[in-house]
XYZ file of C-alpha atoms in Angstrom:
609
model
C 51.238 -6.794 168.862
C 49.328 -10.160 168.735
C 48.976 -10.821 165.177
C 45.344 -11.695 165.001
C 43.710 -9.444 167.454
C 43.277 -6.367 165.245
C 41.051 -8.552 163.048
C 39.356 -10.176 165.656
C 38.601 -6.925 167.321
C 37.030 -5.420 164.152
C 35.131 -8.550 163.530
C 33.604 -8.468 167.123
C 32.343 -4.925 167.105
C 28.915 -6.147 167.199
C 29.340 -6.970 170.861
C 29.157 -3.169 171.781
C 26.856 -2.269 168.789
C 24.042 -4.700 168.963
C 24.268 -6.653 172.303
C 24.422 -3.680 174.516
C 20.919 -4.959 176.154
C 22.289 -8.386 176.337
C 24.303 -10.080 178.953
C 25.552 -14.103 179.091
C 24.011 -15.751 182.180
C 26.384 -17.575 184.325
C 25.520 -20.510 186.569
C 25.995 -20.193 190.384
C 26.894 -22.251 193.107
C 29.438 -25.244 193.129
C 29.806 -28.922 192.339
C 31.840 -31.707 193.514
C 34.493 -33.450 191.359
C 36.119 -36.737 192.232
C 38.818 -37.982 190.066
C 40.427 -41.025 189.332
C 43.720 -41.764 187.123
C 44.418 -45.018 184.991
C 47.566 -45.636 183.703
C 47.259 -47.689 180.484
C 50.744 -49.355 180.580
C 53.079 -50.402 183.215
C 56.714 -49.157 184.032
C 59.601 -50.223 186.234
C 57.396 -48.281 188.684
C 54.486 -49.943 190.409
C 51.062 -48.861 190.257
C 51.054 -47.282 193.701
C 54.265 -45.502 192.858
C 52.751 -44.261 189.725
C 49.449 -42.870 191.723
C 51.293 -41.852 194.395
C 53.486 -39.514 192.690
C 51.133 -38.233 189.975
C 50.407 -34.608 189.487
C 46.864 -33.259 188.985
C 46.430 -29.905 187.568
C 42.738 -28.226 186.861
C 42.481 -25.327 184.512
C 39.715 -23.147 183.207
C 38.632 -24.663 179.960
C 38.975 -21.363 178.388
C 42.840 -21.446 179.128
C 42.224 -18.328 181.375
C 44.714 -19.839 184.331
C 45.347 -22.620 187.053
C 42.709 -23.353 189.288
C 44.351 -25.908 191.511
C 47.041 -28.223 191.634
C 47.633 -31.511 193.767
C 49.791 -34.556 193.982
C 47.334 -37.641 193.615
C 48.028 -38.976 196.813
C 47.171 -35.912 198.567
C 44.251 -34.841 196.822
C 41.081 -34.503 198.524
C 38.167 -37.160 197.976
C 36.000 -34.596 196.615
C 37.104 -31.168 195.183
C 34.477 -28.355 195.273
C 34.433 -25.916 192.125
C 32.358 -23.122 190.930
C 30.229 -24.462 187.987
C 32.083 -24.038 185.047
C 34.088 -25.999 182.586
C 37.303 -27.073 183.056
C 40.040 -29.038 181.887
C 42.428 -31.618 183.985
C 45.733 -32.373 183.242
C 47.496 -35.480 184.857
C 51.131 -36.547 184.507
C 52.911 -39.552 186.096
C 55.940 -41.930 186.102
C 59.413 -40.939 185.731
C 58.481 -37.458 184.391
C 57.409 -36.040 187.456
C 60.468 -37.000 189.650
C 62.731 -34.352 190.797
C 65.708 -35.422 188.682
C 63.795 -37.503 185.955
C 66.263 -39.685 183.628
C 65.895 -38.180 180.109
C 66.652 -41.421 178.649
C 66.042 -44.755 180.074
C 65.370 -48.724 178.981
C 62.555 -48.942 181.543
C 61.209 -45.790 183.241
C 58.105 -44.363 181.514
C 56.273 -41.218 181.571
C 52.686 -40.592 181.461
C 50.152 -37.685 180.302
C 46.819 -37.285 180.042
C 43.979 -34.829 179.742
C 40.265 -34.447 179.786
C 37.629 -31.408 179.572
C 34.589 -31.689 182.045
C 31.558 -29.883 182.991
C 30.736 -28.967 186.769
C 27.192 -28.460 187.485
C 25.573 -26.620 190.465
C 24.772 -28.877 193.429
C 25.805 -32.094 191.705
C 28.880 -34.618 192.241
C 30.892 -35.235 188.952
C 33.084 -38.352 188.876
C 35.516 -38.417 186.156
C 38.216 -40.981 185.034
C 41.365 -39.547 183.510
C 43.311 -41.739 181.233
C 47.184 -41.231 181.534
C 49.116 -42.541 178.378
C 52.625 -42.924 177.754
C 53.840 -39.542 176.730
C 57.550 -40.612 176.088
C 59.469 -40.487 172.608
C 60.251 -44.175 171.986
C 63.230 -45.682 169.977
C 63.626 -49.149 168.685
C 66.522 -50.233 166.735
C 66.884 -53.337 164.964
C 69.720 -55.255 163.449
C 69.532 -57.407 160.476
C 71.577 -60.417 160.578
C 73.734 -58.783 157.459
C 74.955 -56.186 160.029
C 76.197 -59.015 162.342
C 77.574 -61.162 159.416
C 79.362 -58.152 157.740
C 80.506 -55.894 160.842
C 83.152 -57.064 163.491
C 81.538 -57.290 166.855
C 81.202 -54.243 168.844
C 78.918 -52.226 166.064
C 76.683 -49.567 167.934
C 74.021 -47.121 167.250
C 73.527 -44.493 169.885
C 70.439 -42.685 169.783
C 69.482 -39.634 171.829
C 67.495 -36.233 172.454
C 71.279 -34.556 171.994
C 73.987 -35.751 169.499
C 76.609 -34.854 172.552
C 75.192 -35.068 176.035
C 75.449 -38.810 177.214
C 72.806 -38.518 179.671
C 70.273 -37.970 177.077
C 71.541 -40.824 175.040
C 70.982 -44.444 174.811
C 73.312 -46.996 172.968
C 72.153 -50.133 171.166
C 74.285 -53.135 170.340
C 73.638 -56.542 169.329
C 72.578 -57.591 172.959
C 70.133 -54.606 173.122
C 68.946 -54.552 169.593
C 65.069 -54.392 169.345
C 64.348 -53.191 172.908
C 62.383 -49.720 173.462
C 64.269 -46.844 174.637
C 62.472 -44.023 176.533
C 63.143 -40.365 176.189
C 61.633 -37.354 178.180
C 61.368 -34.902 175.285
C 60.959 -31.004 175.775
C 61.090 -27.997 173.863
C 59.698 -27.098 170.363
C 59.825 -29.930 167.880
C 62.290 -31.812 169.603
C 64.690 -34.389 167.377
C 66.133 -38.178 167.967
C 69.960 -38.233 166.977
C 71.441 -41.139 166.004
C 74.968 -42.299 165.172
C 75.974 -45.681 163.843
C 79.507 -46.899 164.588
C 81.057 -50.320 163.000
C 83.857 -51.799 161.468
C 83.534 -54.127 158.573
C 85.064 -57.533 158.783
C 86.564 -57.739 155.377
C 88.464 -54.514 154.975
C 88.904 -53.107 158.427
C 87.136 -49.954 157.347
C 85.270 -48.200 160.037
C 81.987 -46.665 159.180
C 80.186 -43.993 161.375
C 77.177 -42.295 160.257
C 75.052 -40.031 161.797
C 71.926 -37.947 161.578
C 68.555 -36.862 163.155
C 64.696 -37.924 162.817
C 63.032 -34.358 163.293
C 60.277 -33.200 164.962
C 59.561 -36.384 167.033
C 56.485 -36.832 168.864
C 55.538 -38.104 172.630
C 53.641 -41.270 172.688
C 55.203 -42.574 169.246
C 57.809 -45.264 168.492
C 60.618 -44.495 165.987
C 61.585 -47.660 164.795
C 65.065 -48.237 162.703
C 65.748 -51.512 161.100
C 69.611 -51.616 160.151
C 70.527 -53.687 157.068
C 73.908 -53.979 155.172
C 74.072 -55.115 151.517
C 77.428 -56.455 150.770
C 76.759 -56.202 146.974
C 76.130 -52.321 146.535
C 77.838 -51.488 149.814
C 74.939 -49.895 151.441
C 74.101 -49.680 154.930
C 70.214 -48.899 154.761
C 68.191 -47.550 157.567
C 64.330 -47.554 157.430
C 62.932 -45.007 160.080
C 59.204 -46.070 160.793
C 56.637 -43.940 163.089
C 54.636 -46.822 164.848
C 51.203 -44.944 164.541
C 48.592 -45.971 161.917
C 47.440 -42.116 162.016
C 50.840 -40.858 160.977
C 52.955 -40.805 158.028
C 55.899 -43.387 157.868
C 59.189 -41.366 158.156
C 61.863 -41.365 155.076
C 64.131 -44.259 154.513
C 67.699 -42.862 154.973
C 70.408 -44.409 152.724
C 74.156 -44.180 153.149
C 76.546 -45.024 150.733
C 79.873 -45.662 152.295
C 81.976 -46.468 149.420
C 79.891 -45.928 146.341
C 79.362 -42.897 144.462
C 75.579 -42.085 143.120
C 72.412 -40.304 143.941
C 71.716 -40.111 147.733
C 68.014 -40.163 149.091
C 66.195 -36.464 149.581
C 63.667 -36.140 152.230
C 60.099 -35.802 150.920
C 60.079 -32.481 152.465
C 62.796 -31.345 150.128
C 60.498 -31.636 147.054
C 58.275 -28.538 146.668
C 56.153 -27.138 144.024
C 58.820 -24.932 142.579
C 62.079 -26.413 143.658
C 63.867 -29.626 144.992
C 66.740 -30.238 146.853
C 68.938 -33.310 145.539
C 71.734 -34.959 147.110
C 74.723 -37.298 146.223
C 77.728 -39.446 147.940
C 80.891 -38.990 145.439
C 84.281 -40.771 146.391
C 86.653 -37.808 146.376
C 89.527 -40.108 145.850
C 88.104 -41.094 142.841
C 86.366 -37.945 141.312
C 87.555 -34.182 141.452
C 85.491 -32.640 144.104
C 85.489 -29.205 142.171
C 83.594 -30.764 139.261
C 80.179 -32.148 140.810
C 77.356 -31.506 138.949
C 73.724 -32.339 139.129
C 71.261 -32.484 135.647
C 67.602 -32.338 135.533
C 64.807 -31.972 133.007
C 61.103 -33.000 132.874
C 60.402 -36.814 132.749
C 58.124 -36.276 129.732
C 60.515 -34.543 127.647
C 63.089 -37.606 127.114
C 64.613 -35.589 124.075
C 65.096 -32.420 125.683
C 68.257 -30.710 127.073
C 69.496 -31.300 130.388
C 69.812 -28.396 132.894
C 72.967 -28.327 134.910
C 73.347 -27.123 138.181
C 76.696 -27.269 140.372
C 77.059 -29.105 143.428
C 77.406 -27.779 146.780
C 80.185 -29.594 149.015
C 78.188 -30.243 152.357
C 80.828 -32.235 154.054
C 83.386 -34.762 152.880
C 81.591 -37.109 150.217
C 78.174 -35.140 150.348
C 77.052 -32.897 147.789
C 73.845 -31.441 147.335
C 71.990 -28.782 144.621
C 68.801 -27.173 144.320
C 66.782 -26.969 141.110
C 64.592 -24.067 140.742
C 61.926 -22.740 138.228
C 60.119 -25.880 138.264
C 56.594 -26.944 137.368
C 53.833 -27.856 139.928
C 52.588 -31.101 139.704
C 55.359 -32.304 137.169
C 57.881 -35.803 137.385
C 61.326 -34.625 136.713
C 64.400 -36.911 136.325
C 67.887 -35.658 137.389
C 71.360 -37.438 137.458
C 74.780 -37.072 138.900
C 77.620 -35.933 136.720
C 81.234 -36.299 137.696
C 84.754 -35.646 136.637
C 87.355 -38.402 137.063
C 90.692 -37.129 139.344
C 92.993 -39.095 137.006
C 91.332 -39.644 133.631
C 89.740 -35.741 133.727
C 86.593 -36.917 131.601
C 83.015 -36.512 132.863
C 81.087 -39.509 134.046
C 77.282 -39.575 134.221
C 76.213 -42.159 137.079
C 73.834 -44.728 136.799
C 70.178 -44.018 135.309
C 68.542 -40.977 136.309
C 66.321 -40.644 139.400
C 63.067 -38.853 139.505
C 60.785 -37.014 141.631
C 57.496 -35.236 141.387
C 56.889 -31.422 142.521
C 54.168 -30.715 144.817
C 50.492 -29.125 143.981
C 50.702 -25.345 143.703
C 47.178 -24.532 145.363
C 45.653 -21.074 145.472
C 42.804 -19.507 147.758
C 39.368 -19.638 146.038
C 37.915 -16.246 144.452
C 41.257 -14.717 144.836
C 40.290 -11.752 142.609
C 36.972 -10.989 144.700
C 35.016 -11.310 141.647
C 32.356 -13.471 142.944
C 29.937 -11.883 145.784
C 25.991 -12.641 146.839
C 23.807 -11.571 149.391
C 23.929 -15.145 150.948
C 24.187 -14.074 154.369
C 22.534 -10.585 154.640
C 21.034 -8.129 152.511
C 23.241 -5.337 154.204
C 26.516 -6.664 152.950
C 27.979 -8.758 150.294
C 29.871 -12.248 151.022
C 32.615 -13.667 148.799
C 31.028 -16.522 147.885
C 27.524 -17.596 145.979
C 25.477 -20.732 146.646
C 24.314 -20.683 143.080
C 27.708 -20.369 141.365
C 28.596 -22.983 138.876
C 31.781 -23.929 140.482
C 31.836 -25.642 143.812
C 34.801 -23.890 145.319
C 32.969 -20.721 144.874
C 29.489 -21.842 146.446
C 30.809 -21.968 150.397
C 32.395 -19.350 152.427
C 36.178 -19.112 152.499
C 36.758 -15.517 152.850
C 34.969 -13.489 155.549
C 34.898 -9.932 157.323
C 33.617 -8.267 160.241
C 30.326 -6.985 158.174
C 28.172 -9.418 160.424
C 29.083 -7.485 163.457
C 29.381 -3.956 162.160
C 26.110 -3.746 160.066
C 23.785 -4.942 163.043
C 23.366 -1.228 163.284
C 22.689 -0.603 159.589
C 24.173 -1.223 156.167
C 26.008 1.958 156.231
C 28.331 0.590 158.718
C 29.791 -1.790 156.133
C 33.334 -2.222 156.708
C 34.306 -4.685 153.776
C 32.598 -4.131 150.350
C 33.383 -4.729 146.512
C 34.570 -1.428 144.578
C 33.434 -1.610 141.060
C 34.952 1.398 140.220
C 38.523 0.842 141.140
C 40.163 -2.351 140.702
C 43.458 -3.968 139.102
C 41.648 -7.429 138.015
C 38.226 -8.428 136.656
C 35.816 -6.205 137.473
C 35.984 -5.321 141.184
C 38.226 -4.930 144.282
C 37.496 -5.290 147.745
C 37.829 -2.114 149.596
C 38.336 -2.430 153.658
C 37.013 0.764 155.381
C 37.594 1.462 159.049
C 34.761 3.104 160.623
C 33.752 4.597 163.992
C 30.164 2.984 164.640
C 28.300 4.909 167.102
C 30.428 3.989 170.124
C 33.240 1.802 168.721
C 36.191 2.207 166.280
C 35.992 -0.816 163.620
C 38.903 -1.536 161.282
C 38.048 -2.521 157.865
C 39.040 -6.355 157.481
C 39.090 -9.326 155.432
C 40.430 -12.518 156.576
C 40.222 -16.552 155.662
C 37.976 -17.887 158.272
C 34.257 -16.902 159.591
C 32.830 -14.826 162.173
C 31.532 -16.273 165.346
C 29.254 -14.729 168.188
C 29.083 -11.864 170.404
C 29.881 -11.890 174.043
C 27.914 -9.667 176.144
C 28.604 -6.158 175.524
C 32.325 -6.242 175.427
C 33.677 -8.431 172.426
C 32.726 -11.463 170.252
C 34.699 -14.744 168.751
C 35.954 -15.090 165.237
C 37.278 -18.301 163.822
C 40.573 -18.154 161.519
C 42.026 -20.231 158.929
C 40.973 -22.379 156.259
C 42.233 -26.065 155.135
C 45.533 -25.944 153.109
C 48.195 -28.371 152.486
C 50.381 -26.851 150.154
C 53.462 -25.072 150.734
C 53.767 -21.527 148.935
C 56.748 -19.584 149.261
C 55.157 -16.061 148.880
C 51.800 -13.862 148.728
C 51.762 -11.357 145.797
C 48.843 -9.113 145.567
C 47.597 -5.762 144.698
C 46.968 -2.952 147.161
C 46.243 0.585 147.618
C 45.962 2.495 150.810
C 44.262 5.748 151.720
C 44.889 6.398 155.387
C 45.310 9.214 157.750
C 46.301 10.620 160.967
C 44.865 8.586 164.086
C 41.764 10.208 165.422
C 40.276 7.452 167.627
C 42.263 5.899 170.517
C 41.649 3.829 173.149
C 43.531 4.030 176.717
C 44.875 0.565 176.427
C 46.824 1.318 173.217
C 50.400 0.861 173.161
C 52.229 3.689 174.581
C 54.191 4.609 171.436
C 50.975 5.108 169.645
C 49.802 8.996 169.641
C 46.683 10.793 168.304
C 47.882 12.432 165.430
C 50.128 9.551 164.298
C 49.468 8.170 160.716
C 47.558 4.849 160.594
C 48.995 1.895 158.696
C 47.273 -0.965 157.051
C 48.604 -4.760 158.112
C 48.765 -7.508 155.460
C 49.528 -10.946 157.216
C 49.644 -14.857 155.790
C 50.622 -17.795 157.882
C 50.678 -21.402 157.529
C 50.455 -23.796 160.609
C 49.531 -27.116 161.980
C 46.849 -25.461 164.441
C 44.898 -28.177 166.147
C 41.045 -27.113 166.579
C 40.893 -28.875 170.065
C 43.838 -26.720 171.514
C 43.101 -23.486 169.592
C 39.536 -23.771 170.311
C 38.060 -23.600 166.570
C 36.571 -25.750 164.402
C 38.142 -28.326 161.846
C 37.912 -25.966 159.142
C 38.762 -22.567 161.110
C 41.014 -24.185 164.095
C 41.852 -20.656 165.747
C 39.325 -19.112 167.661
C 39.958 -15.584 168.942
C 37.985 -14.308 171.547
C 38.533 -10.436 171.962
C 37.698 -10.445 175.637
C 40.545 -12.960 176.634
C 43.833 -12.036 175.291
C 45.123 -15.636 176.162
C 43.063 -16.764 172.752
C 45.327 -14.206 170.769
C 47.882 -15.995 168.409
C 51.259 -14.014 167.790
C 52.427 -16.069 164.635
C 56.224 -14.877 165.460
C 56.292 -17.243 168.320
C 53.631 -19.555 168.049
C 54.692 -23.287 168.100
C 52.232 -24.696 165.698
C 53.018 -21.928 163.078
C 54.979 -23.429 160.078
C 55.504 -20.185 158.140
C 54.683 -16.353 158.253
C 54.896 -13.280 156.630
C 53.658 -9.696 157.291
C 53.746 -6.224 155.612
C 52.632 -2.890 156.744
C 51.251 0.031 154.632
C 51.933 3.970 155.271
C 49.979 6.619 153.991
C 51.123 9.985 155.108
C 52.896 12.844 153.459
C 56.341 11.313 153.360
C 55.137 7.886 152.365
C 52.055 7.991 149.864
C 50.436 4.512 149.275
C 47.290 6.089 147.405
C 48.143 4.473 144.375
C 47.895 0.750 142.858
C 51.077 -1.505 143.685
C 51.891 -4.759 143.501
C 53.536 -6.521 146.789
C 55.293 -9.529 147.617
C 55.108 -11.002 150.949
C 57.830 -13.747 151.516
C 56.908 -16.654 153.663
C 59.507 -17.331 156.133
C 59.601 -21.216 156.882
C 60.639 -22.183 160.626
C 59.724 -25.623 160.325
C 60.802 -27.494 157.280
C 60.022 -31.121 158.183
C 56.051 -30.691 158.606
C 53.477 -29.844 156.081
C 50.618 -27.234 156.950
C 47.273 -28.033 157.570
C 45.610 -24.714 157.554
C 46.235 -21.242 155.940
C 45.373 -17.728 157.447
C 45.295 -14.746 155.178
C 44.310 -11.452 157.291
C 44.223 -8.196 156.054
C 43.225 -4.849 158.004
C 42.948 -1.124 157.108
C 44.030 -0.199 160.665
C 46.892 -2.176 162.404
C 45.738 -1.024 165.533
C 42.315 -2.259 165.283
C 42.755 -4.436 168.373
C 43.019 -1.640 170.604
C 39.905 -0.019 168.726
C 42.565 2.831 167.399
C 43.246 4.211 164.162
C 41.910 6.797 161.423
C 38.224 6.330 161.025
C 38.276 6.883 157.355
C 41.167 4.630 156.576
C 40.815 2.297 153.247
C 42.739 -0.486 152.181
C 41.840 -2.019 148.431
C 42.805 -5.461 147.959
C 42.797 -7.564 144.468
C 44.327 -10.333 142.678
C 45.477 -12.351 145.583
C 48.347 -15.006 144.229
C 50.120 -17.561 146.326
C 53.697 -17.957 144.718
C 55.412 -21.400 144.367
C 59.046 -20.622 143.680
């Protein structure tokens, strides 16, 4: 079942209830389209070679499917299309070859996309800019590397740590060159491996790692420098793009013992992962410890955590129970292999935990009739607190109440609550001609579409990384008595209804998902291609869900506190938005359920552990 469809279908019930006499006009006729492609960079291929092999695909702008596909050299001068909105995608260069080189020093690939509008009886001329889409590497060797290492040192970079066909090998002669990779799949990585032999000692140094979630069109620069004093080989990895964050410095300590760098993604609001390098010839591998305390508590006791051996000489530990927005200091404690005495290595290092943000109005105490006298909205423009003056939570009331205030499907309940003076009750109803599931979600309602459905915008800006959602719920369901023909085959009339509770964090781009900057996911209930399944969606960083049953064997008709863990599928990104969605009937997307299911929710908390 698609993760947002039930909420969206209920929120857009007004399409059937109130728009029965209104249809959306559609332009008729055709218009002509003329295309020109410009590549904004040159490759080993000539301009004519690039254009002759370029691929052109034309899609409906609503993502409903491919309309036309051409090779640019075979494309007609004018393309006649029905008046409508379209998206044009182009690809050129190495990417479109039958057997493209995944890794190359010279061959580049290009992509471009543009949305257009074809008007009836008119000719539209468009130029599509195709920009380089390769993941680009650039390895530079500082003079210290040449001085301290014997000739023949290399740094291998590739999309795989083992497949030579996807790798490029940098040496002293090729240092500073750009390498081009054709990346595919979900959040690909660049893997690197440095090999060299120290001139003085003859010691072989080999270190490897990866740059996660690399993106096409960006250059990843690694500057290698060796410091003789500390025996440190440092790699400064930088993304050559002014709109993106600089990637973490990665520091290797080949012989020294001490704290090693942690990725910025390993610093959370409630926990932190520390790393250290330990010379196992000098120190006992079974007695490696990390200690931490709040930096402000200079005379406080240290909390000790056992180190976990990740590989030879590499150790880590996770500090838990931390406070948000707090600076901590930590240190490495080891035991001499010969002396058997504990030794604290160097001065403490520091880190500061992340912010632990909460959803506004999370106990639903603030309501007003700011939008309509027929129902309450969960904000108040007259409130003294800024965060409560604008909409964050929304429901499908704007659609269901078009036939009257008695059709409200989300309302405050001042007689039954767990925190403050009221809860929110989500009530499923059969309103004249359609079943509407009671719902509440972060985002806002869109508009009706003819007599078939409507649009709903999901999500709110959010950059924190909670680990779970905790809330108070009560559910009163019943046997399903409203069922549509398109309901899943396993759902039968007489089965018991269930409530759904969902939370997701992601990096949804509103330009791709159709929404707006604040609520990037646009769900059109008449178009299944707009539905988002958080279990498989590539932009979803973390997701959690829970279903509540209420029947003779599993009654939920009393208040209970639930904790819904967030499972992170991507640990190397920060979210841009959060989606929280509750529904009294889990099959509301199929207009199916029990028409008096009630879900009460109160005191919603985001946990940071």
